[in-house]
Amino acid sequence: MKQYSRRMKIFKRFHKFRFILLLIPLLPLNPYFAEKNEVNDSILSKMIQEKIPFKSQYLLGPGDIVTIIFPGLEIFDNQYLIDPEGNLNLPEINKINASGLTLGELTKKLNETYQEFIIDPDLNIQVFRYRDISIYISGEVNSPGLYRLQGPNIIGEKMNNVQQIISSPKLFNAIKEANGVTNNADLANIKVIRINSKSQGGGEIQSTLNLLDLVLEGDQSQNINLLDGDSIVIPKSKKILKDQVLAINKSNLNPNVITVYITGNIKNTGESKLAKGTTLVQAIASNGGKKLWTGNIEFFRFKSDGSILKNRFRYNEEAPSNSLENPILMNGDIINLQKTLLGKTTEIIGEVASPVLSGYGLYSIFN
């Protein structure tokens, strides 16, 4: 009897709150709760976006050649070039702009346009040949500027109805084209700015990429394909990371040979071609070593922002690599070996005494 009474109490409580339980699935439909869900969705989307570098699509432009298949009208099937003005010259409709559109956007646009001439048009459009791309790279690279890279290559028009892309310009390739990075480059926070498609909101999108793991560990997940119009910014690191510098010099990211200029109290002066990763002490040794009475070293480096880094220090052949007294050299560095005060005095005495000795030599010859 007691057990039956307990069951009845539970049933009455459930019956009392059944209306509230039925309302729970409907809470997201309420504007207040829907707004909360949108905020959560936005946060989740942002988290996903941080893990995925880009959710962008290829945008067509002048120089691209597309294959357009007209079902039931094979006479129109052909490869069509997007002209310098961004237009396609197509049967019946003549010129139509295709620049800045994705394949999906162009397909939708042409299907809507051809409804006037074709019953239920269902065009099939693929890229037959990609154009070359132009990218701009700035920041901590040795040669910032505008670069033109070969566009993606494909094998034939079709292969089992799937176009095979065999190569595409990547972020690593662009940095190599700019003669590599400086010792101050922050490879863990490279910014890439890209034109966004109209169907995805238009404007520009930006992503921060980490290529340091590629240099250190070979992780290629952040080595994205580049698209026409991309801008790459390599920021300056707050401090020079020795492990990063050494890893870069072991990789093929930077050129194998650098050019530095050595002057002053050294056996071989002038332009010097050195292997990447060479330090100041190694450079002096490879140019015959310092002469007697060598004093301070003057070191000059032209930075990417136009300023000049200048350091002055005593020569120390025991200085550790990538230290103030023994920096890892970069293209264009200047090293000047100064003489000591005694060395300068000796040089002056030599210049003054030289005519006297020469005169005495002539006198001894004629007498």
mmCIF file of C-alpha atoms in Angstrom:
data_model
loop_
_atom_site.group_PDB
_atom_site.id
_atom_site.type_symbol
_atom_site.label_atom_id
_atom_site.label_comp_id
_atom_site.label_asym_id
_atom_site.label_seq_id
_atom_site.Cartn_x
_atom_site.Cartn_y
_atom_site.Cartn_z
ATOM 1 C CA MET A 1 0.000 0.000 0.000
ATOM 2 C CA LYS A 2 2.831 2.370 0.886
ATOM 3 C CA GLN A 3 4.554 1.570 -2.420
ATOM 4 C CA TYR A 4 1.342 2.323 -4.334
ATOM 5 C CA SER A 5 0.953 5.663 -2.498
ATOM 6 C CA ARG A 6 4.572 6.627 -3.365
ATOM 7 C CA ARG A 7 3.985 5.888 -7.072
ATOM 8 C CA MET A 8 0.868 8.077 -7.071
ATOM 9 C CA LYS A 9 2.845 11.008 -5.604
ATOM 10 C CA ILE A 10 5.517 10.680 -8.327
ATOM 11 C CA PHE A 11 2.816 10.513 -11.023
ATOM 12 C CA LYS A 12 1.091 13.653 -9.667
ATOM 13 C CA ARG A 13 4.399 15.572 -9.640
ATOM 14 C CA PHE A 14 5.136 14.529 -13.230
ATOM 15 C CA HIS A 15 1.583 15.486 -14.256
ATOM 16 C CA LYS A 16 2.050 18.871 -12.602
ATOM 17 C CA PHE A 17 5.237 19.673 -14.528
ATOM 18 C CA ARG A 18 4.346 17.933 -17.817
ATOM 19 C CA PHE A 19 3.449 21.256 -19.451
ATOM 20 C CA ILE A 20 6.882 22.710 -18.616
ATOM 21 C CA LEU A 21 8.604 19.585 -19.943
ATOM 22 C CA LEU A 22 6.697 19.901 -23.195
ATOM 23 C CA LEU A 23 7.873 23.529 -23.553
ATOM 24 C CA ILE A 24 11.603 22.769 -23.207
ATOM 25 C CA PRO A 25 12.102 21.733 -26.902
ATOM 26 C CA LEU A 26 10.395 24.989 -27.941
ATOM 27 C CA LEU A 27 12.725 27.289 -25.959
ATOM 28 C CA PRO A 28 15.153 27.839 -28.875
ATOM 29 C CA LEU A 29 12.230 29.265 -30.884
ATOM 30 C CA ASN A 30 11.863 32.082 -28.384
ATOM 31 C CA PRO A 31 13.807 35.152 -29.654
ATOM 32 C CA TYR A 32 15.718 35.435 -26.379
ATOM 33 C CA PHE A 33 16.896 31.832 -26.412
ATOM 34 C CA ALA A 34 17.426 31.913 -30.172
ATOM 35 C CA GLU A 35 19.716 34.890 -29.684
ATOM 36 C CA LYS A 36 21.680 32.930 -27.081
ATOM 37 C CA ASN A 37 22.032 30.044 -29.525
ATOM 38 C CA GLU A 38 23.258 32.397 -32.251
ATOM 39 C CA VAL A 39 25.934 33.695 -29.888
ATOM 40 C CA ASN A 40 27.019 30.149 -29.066
ATOM 41 C CA ASP A 41 27.007 29.229 -32.767
ATOM 42 C CA SER A 42 29.115 32.309 -33.490
ATOM 43 C CA ILE A 43 31.653 31.316 -30.827
ATOM 44 C CA LEU A 44 31.749 27.758 -32.168
ATOM 45 C CA SER A 45 32.156 29.057 -35.730
ATOM 46 C CA LYS A 46 35.011 31.300 -34.589
ATOM 47 C CA MET A 47 36.732 28.352 -32.888
ATOM 48 C CA ILE A 48 36.417 26.280 -36.052
ATOM 49 C CA GLN A 49 37.653 29.200 -38.155
ATOM 50 C CA GLU A 50 40.776 29.468 -35.983
ATOM 51 C CA LYS A 51 41.620 25.835 -36.679
ATOM 52 C CA ILE A 52 40.839 25.993 -40.408
ATOM 53 C CA PRO A 53 43.014 28.636 -42.179
ATOM 54 C CA PHE A 54 40.539 29.519 -44.931
ATOM 55 C CA LYS A 55 37.059 28.557 -46.110
ATOM 56 C CA SER A 56 37.493 30.294 -49.455
ATOM 57 C CA GLN A 57 36.879 29.239 -53.038
ATOM 58 C CA TYR A 58 38.754 29.900 -56.257
ATOM 59 C CA LEU A 59 37.656 33.147 -57.911
ATOM 60 C CA LEU A 60 37.697 33.279 -61.700
ATOM 61 C CA GLY A 61 39.528 36.077 -63.464
ATOM 62 C CA PRO A 62 41.120 37.246 -66.735
ATOM 63 C CA GLY A 63 43.302 34.521 -68.217
ATOM 64 C CA ASP A 64 41.307 31.558 -66.912
ATOM 65 C CA ILE A 65 39.945 29.128 -69.507
ATOM 66 C CA VAL A 66 36.764 27.271 -68.592
ATOM 67 C CA THR A 67 35.114 24.255 -70.180
ATOM 68 C CA ILE A 68 31.343 24.694 -70.523
ATOM 69 C CA ILE A 69 29.143 21.688 -71.332
ATOM 70 C CA PHE A 70 25.633 22.392 -72.715
ATOM 71 C CA PRO A 71 23.538 19.187 -72.205
ATOM 72 C CA GLY A 72 21.642 18.461 -75.418
ATOM 73 C CA LEU A 73 23.479 21.234 -77.295
ATOM 74 C CA GLU A 74 26.898 19.679 -77.864
ATOM 75 C CA ILE A 75 27.574 22.166 -80.657
ATOM 76 C CA PHE A 76 28.112 24.815 -77.951
ATOM 77 C CA ASP A 77 30.439 22.643 -75.829
ATOM 78 C CA ASN A 78 33.845 24.323 -75.823
ATOM 79 C CA GLN A 79 36.667 25.963 -73.890
ATOM 80 C CA TYR A 80 36.063 29.665 -73.306
ATOM 81 C CA LEU A 81 38.663 32.275 -72.296
ATOM 82 C CA ILE A 82 37.919 35.009 -69.776
ATOM 83 C CA ASP A 83 39.206 38.126 -71.553
ATOM 84 C CA PRO A 84 41.257 40.968 -69.977
ATOM 85 C CA GLU A 85 38.026 42.776 -69.099
ATOM 86 C CA GLY A 86 36.758 39.730 -67.192
ATOM 87 C CA ASN A 87 34.130 38.710 -69.765
ATOM 88 C CA LEU A 88 33.204 35.415 -71.420
ATOM 89 C CA ASN A 89 32.089 35.549 -75.054
ATOM 90 C CA LEU A 90 29.356 32.873 -75.240
ATOM 91 C CA PRO A 91 26.877 31.726 -77.892
ATOM 92 C CA GLU A 92 23.536 33.564 -78.011
ATOM 93 C CA ILE A 93 24.248 35.844 -75.034
ATOM 94 C CA ASN A 94 27.604 37.218 -76.261
ATOM 95 C CA LYS A 95 29.582 38.903 -73.470
ATOM 96 C CA ILE A 96 28.883 38.161 -69.812
ATOM 97 C CA ASN A 97 31.104 39.084 -66.878
ATOM 98 C CA ALA A 98 32.684 36.189 -64.981
ATOM 99 C CA SER A 99 35.521 37.886 -63.093
ATOM 100 C CA GLY A 100 35.411 37.513 -59.322
ATOM 101 C CA LEU A 101 32.883 34.664 -59.422
ATOM 102 C CA THR A 102 33.289 31.122 -58.144
ATOM 103 C CA LEU A 103 32.415 28.212 -60.433
ATOM 104 C CA GLY A 104 29.143 27.785 -58.539
ATOM 105 C CA GLU A 105 28.249 31.466 -58.874
ATOM 106 C CA LEU A 106 29.061 31.463 -62.598
ATOM 107 C CA THR A 107 27.019 28.292 -63.157
ATOM 108 C CA LYS A 108 23.997 29.835 -61.423
ATOM 109 C CA LYS A 109 24.384 33.085 -63.378
ATOM 110 C CA LEU A 110 24.604 31.327 -66.761
ATOM 111 C CA ASN A 111 21.711 28.962 -66.024
ATOM 112 C CA GLU A 112 19.509 31.960 -65.191
ATOM 113 C CA THR A 113 20.666 33.855 -68.300
ATOM 114 C CA TYR A 114 20.191 30.905 -70.670
ATOM 115 C CA GLN A 115 16.608 30.250 -69.528
ATOM 116 C CA GLU A 116 15.562 32.706 -72.237
ATOM 117 C CA PHE A 117 17.126 30.483 -74.927
ATOM 118 C CA ILE A 118 17.254 26.947 -73.465
ATOM 119 C CA ILE A 119 14.576 24.940 -71.665
ATOM 120 C CA ASP A 120 15.840 23.984 -68.186
ATOM 121 C CA PRO A 121 19.539 24.702 -68.817
ATOM 122 C CA ASP A 122 21.837 22.640 -66.615
ATOM 123 C CA LEU A 123 25.337 23.738 -67.590
ATOM 124 C CA ASN A 124 28.445 21.935 -66.377
ATOM 125 C CA ILE A 125 31.434 24.266 -65.905
ATOM 126 C CA GLN A 126 35.009 23.349 -64.993
ATOM 127 C CA VAL A 127 38.330 25.179 -65.107
ATOM 128 C CA PHE A 128 40.339 23.954 -68.094
ATOM 129 C CA ARG A 129 43.420 26.092 -67.453
ATOM 130 C CA TYR A 130 44.233 28.338 -64.495
ATOM 131 C CA ARG A 131 45.753 31.788 -64.872
ATOM 132 C CA ASP A 132 48.989 32.867 -63.195
ATOM 133 C CA ILE A 133 48.535 34.580 -59.845
ATOM 134 C CA SER A 134 49.858 37.856 -58.451
ATOM 135 C CA ILE A 135 50.569 38.115 -54.730
ATOM 136 C CA TYR A 136 52.053 40.866 -52.565
ATOM 137 C CA ILE A 137 54.429 39.979 -49.736
ATOM 138 C CA SER A 138 55.675 42.427 -47.118
ATOM 139 C CA GLY A 139 57.290 42.528 -43.710
ATOM 140 C CA GLU A 140 60.309 40.503 -42.627
ATOM 141 C CA VAL A 141 61.330 39.100 -46.020
ATOM 142 C CA ASN A 142 64.561 39.882 -47.819
ATOM 143 C CA SER A 143 62.874 41.176 -50.990
ATOM 144 C CA PRO A 144 59.325 42.445 -50.312
ATOM 145 C CA GLY A 145 57.116 43.349 -53.257
ATOM 146 C CA LEU A 146 54.669 42.131 -55.893
ATOM 147 C CA TYR A 147 55.301 38.670 -57.332
ATOM 148 C CA ARG A 148 53.769 36.689 -60.166
ATOM 149 C CA LEU A 149 53.599 32.923 -59.630
ATOM 150 C CA GLN A 150 52.539 30.164 -61.984
ATOM 151 C CA GLY A 151 48.940 29.152 -61.419
ATOM 152 C CA PRO A 152 47.797 25.608 -60.593
ATOM 153 C CA ASN A 153 48.657 23.008 -63.242
ATOM 154 C CA ILE A 154 46.192 20.313 -64.262
ATOM 155 C CA ILE A 155 46.622 17.105 -66.267
ATOM 156 C CA GLY A 156 44.475 17.405 -69.383
ATOM 157 C CA GLU A 157 40.864 18.513 -69.469
ATOM 158 C CA LYS A 158 39.421 15.543 -67.615
ATOM 159 C CA MET A 159 40.569 12.336 -66.033
ATOM 160 C CA ASN A 160 37.698 10.075 -64.975
ATOM 161 C CA ASN A 161 35.564 13.239 -64.976
ATOM 162 C CA VAL A 162 37.812 14.749 -62.284
ATOM 163 C CA GLN A 163 40.394 17.429 -62.989
ATOM 164 C CA GLN A 164 43.762 16.487 -61.530
ATOM 165 C CA ILE A 165 45.709 19.375 -59.997
ATOM 166 C CA ILE A 166 49.380 18.415 -59.866
ATOM 167 C CA SER A 167 50.859 21.624 -58.476
ATOM 168 C CA SER A 168 49.695 24.840 -56.929
ATOM 169 C CA PRO A 169 51.646 27.843 -55.570
ATOM 170 C CA LYS A 170 51.864 27.677 -51.802
ATOM 171 C CA LEU A 171 52.796 30.049 -48.995
ATOM 172 C CA PHE A 172 56.273 28.495 -48.650
ATOM 173 C CA ASN A 173 56.911 29.041 -52.390
ATOM 174 C CA ALA A 174 55.980 32.718 -52.143
ATOM 175 C CA ILE A 175 58.399 33.314 -49.261
ATOM 176 C CA LYS A 176 61.174 31.578 -51.201
ATOM 177 C CA GLU A 177 60.396 33.803 -54.198
ATOM 178 C CA ALA A 178 60.945 36.826 -51.933
ATOM 179 C CA ASN A 179 64.457 35.503 -51.130
ATOM 180 C CA GLY A 180 63.445 34.098 -47.768
ATOM 181 C CA VAL A 181 62.940 35.712 -44.392
ATOM 182 C CA THR A 182 65.082 37.848 -42.111
ATOM 183 C CA ASN A 183 66.361 36.646 -38.749
ATOM 184 C CA ASN A 184 63.646 38.777 -37.120
ATOM 185 C CA ALA A 185 60.721 37.081 -38.893
ATOM 186 C CA ASP A 186 57.873 35.720 -36.782
ATOM 187 C CA LEU A 187 56.964 32.582 -38.722
ATOM 188 C CA ALA A 188 54.347 31.582 -36.154
ATOM 189 C CA ASN A 189 52.081 34.560 -36.944
ATOM 190 C CA ILE A 190 52.047 35.056 -40.712
ATOM 191 C CA LYS A 191 48.985 36.977 -41.921
ATOM 192 C CA VAL A 192 47.320 36.201 -45.243
ATOM 193 C CA ILE A 193 44.624 38.567 -46.532
ATOM 194 C CA ARG A 194 42.350 37.240 -49.291
ATOM 195 C CA ILE A 195 39.459 38.471 -51.442
ATOM 196 C CA ASN A 196 36.246 36.744 -50.366
ATOM 197 C CA SER A 197 33.592 35.474 -52.783
ATOM 198 C CA LYS A 198 30.280 37.333 -53.011
ATOM 199 C CA SER A 199 28.319 34.244 -51.951
ATOM 200 C CA GLN A 200 30.401 34.103 -48.763
ATOM 201 C CA GLY A 201 29.859 37.743 -47.879
ATOM 202 C CA GLY A 202 32.352 39.532 -50.141
ATOM 203 C CA GLY A 203 35.050 41.899 -48.890
ATOM 204 C CA GLU A 204 38.272 40.462 -47.501
ATOM 205 C CA ILE A 205 39.055 37.659 -45.092
ATOM 206 C CA GLN A 206 42.192 37.276 -43.010
ATOM 207 C CA SER A 207 43.885 34.318 -41.381
ATOM 208 C CA THR A 208 46.961 33.924 -39.181
ATOM 209 C CA LEU A 209 49.146 30.978 -40.139
ATOM 210 C CA ASN A 210 52.009 29.183 -38.409
ATOM 211 C CA LEU A 211 54.846 28.074 -40.693
ATOM 212 C CA LEU A 212 57.292 27.588 -37.831
ATOM 213 C CA ASP A 213 56.096 24.004 -37.352
ATOM 214 C CA LEU A 214 56.800 23.368 -41.034
ATOM 215 C CA VAL A 215 60.400 24.559 -40.658
ATOM 216 C CA LEU A 216 60.978 22.774 -37.356
ATOM 217 C CA GLU A 217 58.935 19.584 -37.766
ATOM 218 C CA GLY A 218 57.778 19.380 -41.381
ATOM 219 C CA ASP A 219 54.082 20.023 -40.576
ATOM 220 C CA GLN A 220 52.478 21.189 -43.853
ATOM 221 C CA SER A 221 48.950 21.755 -42.556
ATOM 222 C CA GLN A 222 49.407 25.556 -42.575
ATOM 223 C CA ASN A 223 51.199 25.705 -45.945
ATOM 224 C CA ILE A 224 48.079 26.806 -47.805
ATOM 225 C CA ASN A 225 47.507 27.191 -51.536
ATOM 226 C CA LEU A 226 47.684 30.823 -52.612
ATOM 227 C CA LEU A 227 45.110 32.554 -54.805
ATOM 228 C CA ASP A 228 45.327 35.567 -57.080
ATOM 229 C CA GLY A 229 45.267 38.819 -55.116
ATOM 230 C CA ASP A 230 46.511 37.365 -51.810
ATOM 231 C CA SER A 231 48.558 39.644 -49.544
ATOM 232 C CA ILE A 232 51.107 38.109 -47.174
ATOM 233 C CA VAL A 233 52.470 39.958 -44.139
ATOM 234 C CA ILE A 234 55.323 38.464 -42.112
ATOM 235 C CA PRO A 235 55.553 40.359 -38.812
ATOM 236 C CA LYS A 236 58.669 41.083 -36.800
ATOM 237 C CA SER A 237 59.384 38.883 -33.803
ATOM 238 C CA LYS A 238 59.950 40.584 -30.448
ATOM 239 C CA LYS A 239 63.185 38.650 -30.089
ATOM 240 C CA ILE A 240 65.360 36.556 -32.374
ATOM 241 C CA LEU A 241 64.712 32.854 -31.805
ATOM 242 C CA LYS A 242 67.976 30.963 -32.163
ATOM 243 C CA ASP A 243 66.286 27.607 -32.882
ATOM 244 C CA GLN A 244 64.168 29.200 -35.616
ATOM 245 C CA VAL A 245 67.173 30.897 -37.249
ATOM 246 C CA LEU A 246 69.196 27.683 -37.244
ATOM 247 C CA ALA A 247 66.249 25.677 -38.619
ATOM 248 C CA ILE A 248 65.673 28.205 -41.430
ATOM 249 C CA ASN A 249 69.337 28.092 -42.392
ATOM 250 C CA LYS A 250 69.169 24.299 -42.591
ATOM 251 C CA SER A 251 66.062 24.433 -44.804
ATOM 252 C CA ASN A 252 65.683 25.630 -48.391
ATOM 253 C CA LEU A 253 63.451 28.565 -47.407
ATOM 254 C CA ASN A 254 66.285 31.087 -47.764
ATOM 255 C CA PRO A 255 68.836 31.287 -50.628
ATOM 256 C CA ASN A 256 71.907 29.084 -50.205
ATOM 257 C CA VAL A 257 74.314 31.998 -50.761
ATOM 258 C CA ILE A 258 74.343 35.486 -49.244
ATOM 259 C CA THR A 259 76.429 38.535 -50.152
ATOM 260 C CA VAL A 260 78.088 40.625 -47.431
ATOM 261 C CA TYR A 261 80.659 43.429 -47.581
ATOM 262 C CA ILE A 262 83.829 43.372 -45.478
ATOM 263 C CA THR A 263 86.151 46.380 -45.181
ATOM 264 C CA GLY A 264 88.927 47.693 -42.973
ATOM 265 C CA ASN A 265 91.826 45.913 -41.309
ATOM 266 C CA ILE A 266 91.395 42.502 -42.978
ATOM 267 C CA LYS A 267 93.396 40.683 -45.637
ATOM 268 C CA ASN A 268 90.603 40.367 -48.243
ATOM 269 C CA THR A 269 88.192 43.292 -48.470
ATOM 270 C CA GLY A 270 85.129 43.889 -50.618
ATOM 271 C CA GLU A 271 82.126 41.797 -51.625
ATOM 272 C CA SER A 272 82.077 38.303 -50.149
ATOM 273 C CA LYS A 273 79.819 35.391 -51.165
ATOM 274 C CA LEU A 274 79.075 33.192 -48.164
ATOM 275 C CA ALA A 275 76.887 30.205 -47.360
ATOM 276 C CA LYS A 276 73.650 31.004 -45.539
ATOM 277 C CA GLY A 277 74.009 30.599 -41.791
ATOM 278 C CA THR A 278 77.557 31.990 -41.778
ATOM 279 C CA THR A 279 78.427 33.973 -38.651
ATOM 280 C CA LEU A 280 80.512 37.140 -38.419
ATOM 281 C CA VAL A 281 83.533 35.301 -36.983
ATOM 282 C CA GLN A 282 83.355 32.704 -39.767
ATOM 283 C CA ALA A 283 83.090 35.446 -42.412
ATOM 284 C CA ILE A 284 86.209 37.201 -41.125
ATOM 285 C CA ALA A 285 88.118 33.910 -41.067
ATOM 286 C CA SER A 286 87.021 32.998 -44.608
ATOM 287 C CA ASN A 287 88.315 36.360 -45.875
ATOM 288 C CA GLY A 288 91.860 35.791 -44.626
ATOM 289 C CA GLY A 289 91.367 36.802 -41.022
ATOM 290 C CA LYS A 290 91.991 40.097 -39.288
ATOM 291 C CA LYS A 291 95.321 41.893 -39.549
ATOM 292 C CA LEU A 292 97.567 42.989 -36.706
ATOM 293 C CA TRP A 293 96.377 45.939 -34.607
ATOM 294 C CA THR A 294 92.669 45.204 -35.211
ATOM 295 C CA GLY A 295 90.430 47.059 -32.774
ATOM 296 C CA ASN A 296 86.629 47.296 -32.694
ATOM 297 C CA ILE A 297 84.233 45.739 -35.185
ATOM 298 C CA GLU A 298 81.535 47.911 -36.761
ATOM 299 C CA PHE A 299 78.502 45.964 -37.937
ATOM 300 C CA PHE A 300 75.770 47.457 -40.160
ATOM 301 C CA ARG A 301 72.463 45.924 -41.258
ATOM 302 C CA PHE A 302 69.776 47.537 -43.433
ATOM 303 C CA LYS A 303 66.379 46.635 -41.969
ATOM 304 C CA SER A 304 63.146 46.081 -43.914
ATOM 305 C CA ASP A 305 61.618 49.307 -42.542
ATOM 306 C CA GLY A 306 64.461 51.399 -44.021
ATOM 307 C CA SER A 307 66.346 51.934 -40.766
ATOM 308 C CA ILE A 308 69.946 50.847 -40.166
ATOM 309 C CA LEU A 309 71.054 48.620 -37.317
ATOM 310 C CA LYS A 310 74.555 49.564 -36.119
ATOM 311 C CA ASN A 311 76.572 47.722 -33.487
ATOM 312 C CA ARG A 312 80.136 48.256 -32.303
ATOM 313 C CA PHE A 313 82.045 45.702 -30.259
ATOM 314 C CA ARG A 314 85.434 44.127 -29.640
ATOM 315 C CA TYR A 315 86.363 41.213 -31.873
ATOM 316 C CA ASN A 316 85.880 37.942 -30.005
ATOM 317 C CA GLU A 317 86.455 34.764 -31.957
ATOM 318 C CA GLU A 318 85.056 32.752 -29.022
ATOM 319 C CA ALA A 319 81.693 34.549 -29.085
ATOM 320 C CA PRO A 320 78.738 32.127 -29.378
ATOM 321 C CA SER A 321 76.779 31.924 -32.620
ATOM 322 C CA ASN A 322 73.881 34.388 -33.032
ATOM 323 C CA SER A 323 75.120 36.603 -30.201
ATOM 324 C CA LEU A 324 75.675 40.366 -30.334
ATOM 325 C CA GLU A 325 79.398 39.874 -31.040
ATOM 326 C CA ASN A 326 78.849 37.034 -33.524
ATOM 327 C CA PRO A 327 75.538 37.482 -35.387
ATOM 328 C CA ILE A 328 74.327 35.136 -38.100
ATOM 329 C CA LEU A 329 74.814 37.184 -41.246
ATOM 330 C CA MET A 330 72.139 38.231 -43.713
ATOM 331 C CA ASN A 331 72.256 39.399 -47.286
ATOM 332 C CA GLY A 332 73.667 42.953 -47.517
ATOM 333 C CA ASP A 333 75.348 43.071 -44.093
ATOM 334 C CA ILE A 334 78.472 45.266 -43.788
ATOM 335 C CA ILE A 335 81.436 44.460 -41.526
ATOM 336 C CA ASN A 336 84.161 47.025 -40.897
ATOM 337 C CA LEU A 337 87.276 46.067 -38.922
ATOM 338 C CA GLN A 338 88.743 49.162 -37.313
ATOM 339 C CA LYS A 339 92.378 49.590 -36.291
ATOM 340 C CA THR A 340 93.538 50.241 -32.758
ATOM 341 C CA LEU A 341 95.049 53.625 -31.878
ATOM 342 C CA LEU A 342 98.494 52.037 -32.004
ATOM 343 C CA GLY A 343 97.705 50.562 -35.399
ATOM 344 C CA LYS A 344 96.584 53.953 -36.731
ATOM 345 C CA THR A 345 99.731 55.609 -35.321
ATOM 346 C CA THR A 346 101.939 52.980 -36.950
ATOM 347 C CA GLU A 347 100.163 53.565 -40.268
ATOM 348 C CA ILE A 348 100.748 57.337 -40.066
ATOM 349 C CA ILE A 349 104.426 56.857 -39.212
ATOM 350 C CA GLY A 350 104.748 54.461 -42.142
ATOM 351 C CA GLU A 351 103.184 56.956 -44.557
ATOM 352 C CA VAL A 352 105.467 59.786 -43.342
ATOM 353 C CA ALA A 353 108.603 57.652 -43.330
ATOM 354 C CA SER A 354 107.955 56.125 -46.748
ATOM 355 C CA PRO A 355 109.086 59.188 -48.830
ATOM 356 C CA VAL A 356 112.217 59.545 -46.680
ATOM 357 C CA LEU A 357 113.157 55.913 -47.193
ATOM 358 C CA SER A 358 112.378 56.166 -50.891
ATOM 359 C CA GLY A 359 114.614 59.257 -51.211
ATOM 360 C CA TYR A 360 117.439 57.514 -49.401
ATOM 361 C CA GLY A 361 117.051 54.536 -51.726
ATOM 362 C CA LEU A 362 117.363 56.719 -54.834
ATOM 363 C CA TYR A 363 120.435 58.475 -53.358
ATOM 364 C CA SER A 364 122.125 55.131 -52.719
ATOM 365 C CA ILE A 365 121.473 54.003 -56.304
ATOM 366 C CA PHE A 366 123.059 57.067 -57.924
ATOM 367 C CA ASN A 367 126.000 57.125 -55.548
#
